[in-house]
Amino acid sequence: MDRRGESVGDRQRELMREAETLASRLYRESVTRTELEHVSSLLFYSTGPWRARLERARQLTRTLPSSWVRKWSKQMPRRLKALETLVLPVLDKHPSEPDLRFVLGWTSRLLHIQEKQGKG
Amino acid sequence: MPHSAVSGVPGGVRTEAFVPRHRILPDRWSGSVELELEACRQHPLVIGVGWVALLEDQTTARRRKRTVVPRGKNLQARMAAQRALQQAQEEQYEVVSEIVRERPGGPPCIPGSSLKGTVRQVYELLTPSCEPGPGTGCSANGSEPEVCPACSVFGGLGLGSRLSFGEGRLQESDWKRQMEKVQVPLGRPPQRPVPGTVRVYGAGPARDQEENLREKEQTTWSVWGHFRTRARLFNLSDDELGLVFASLGIGWEGPGPPLRLGGKKYHGHGAVVVRVVSALRGMGFGGREAIEAPNDWAAELARRALDREESRRQVWQRFHQALAKER
């Protein structure tokens, strides 16, 4: 039990549901794992204090739709816009590193599975 | 994109007898070779990881800090200051393609797989080998399979490799001075390749179909300097080892780079010169013998392997001429 009287299992189930919802929404908008990796690698594969990394990830999510990355393909502007509208609220809602690691990690895996199932 | 389609050695795919991987054969080369890769500043290396990073532009960050929105009744001045602040905030960050590094925030490096893939491509040109791809290429079924020369050395489906490359580490300690942000054209899907040929990019900048210089839209990191890596060999014959050295461009004395490595090759990036720094021959049971004058030894092995078949030397020369093309 944690301070709020909520067990770790309950918390993880709640985060998992959130990851499932996010993954299916991103899949519906044709966002792939590659686009999500821009944000998650900046959060988890860069150096510096967590607060600064989170702020940079927020900034990147906002900057991507207007950056040169949108020219990579015809579908890219729509995907990056969807990434901004769907991922930015998650970054704001879960400012702690373990929670975001859990949600974005599972979102990435579930998105990959959905892509594979969609192709099959 | 300007490129040349270089065709390989003529003739169908040749198969070779299985070479054991579980014991050192005394009449073959086993051991390690230390290589130095020198990337020049004019054509630096760009090896991307596939994601982008956000860089803070220090000039605009300072400008943002200096901008003060005045208090008072002058609405126009306040609005102008507000607009300047907003613009500085937007310009403060720059999106840059990230490159391969030893660790997050650490020095850039050359992955062994990048080097191995580049060498294999040239090796496939110099030997009548298969073209590995989905549903094609050699398959090593059975206890002693027969596979093409490239799969025999570099491995294939169900078959281990007899040559591996380690990570290329930058030798200069002040590596931040060896990196530079560069503007390059965005990658586009390549044209359909001509069957039986390899697309070789020259040293010139990227051009479109009408021969105009392509717009530079992407920002990426590039790196130059001296990298060191180690190649491990296992039971390679004189001919195979010589071809590996020839594929690394050792012994090339003509114009242009001996090897081109990494991304943005279509924009002239990734020119690399390879030298053999040291070589140790494994004798089994822990015994090792150092090779004297290793670079000359490698160049001699490459020369002998190329002289064995005239068509090999011709293909090798065509490949390097294509690498040196300016247009």
mmCIF file of C-alpha atoms in Angstrom, chain B residues 15 50 107 127 241 264 301 320:
data_model
loop_
_atom_site.group_PDB
_atom_site.id
_atom_site.type_symbol
_atom_site.label_atom_id
_atom_site.label_comp_id
_atom_site.label_asym_id
_atom_site.label_seq_id
_atom_site.Cartn_x
_atom_site.Cartn_y
_atom_site.Cartn_z
ATOM 1 C CA THR B 15 29.214 -22.205 -53.691
ATOM 2 C CA GLY B 50 16.735 7.121 -36.247
ATOM 3 C CA PRO B 107 31.459 10.477 -27.780
ATOM 4 C CA THR B 127 33.005 -12.562 -55.558
ATOM 5 C CA LEU B 241 41.474 -12.278 -46.056
ATOM 6 C CA LYS B 264 24.097 10.633 -46.195
ATOM 7 C CA LEU B 301 47.377 -9.899 -49.409
ATOM 8 C CA HIS B 320 36.613 3.106 -56.589
#
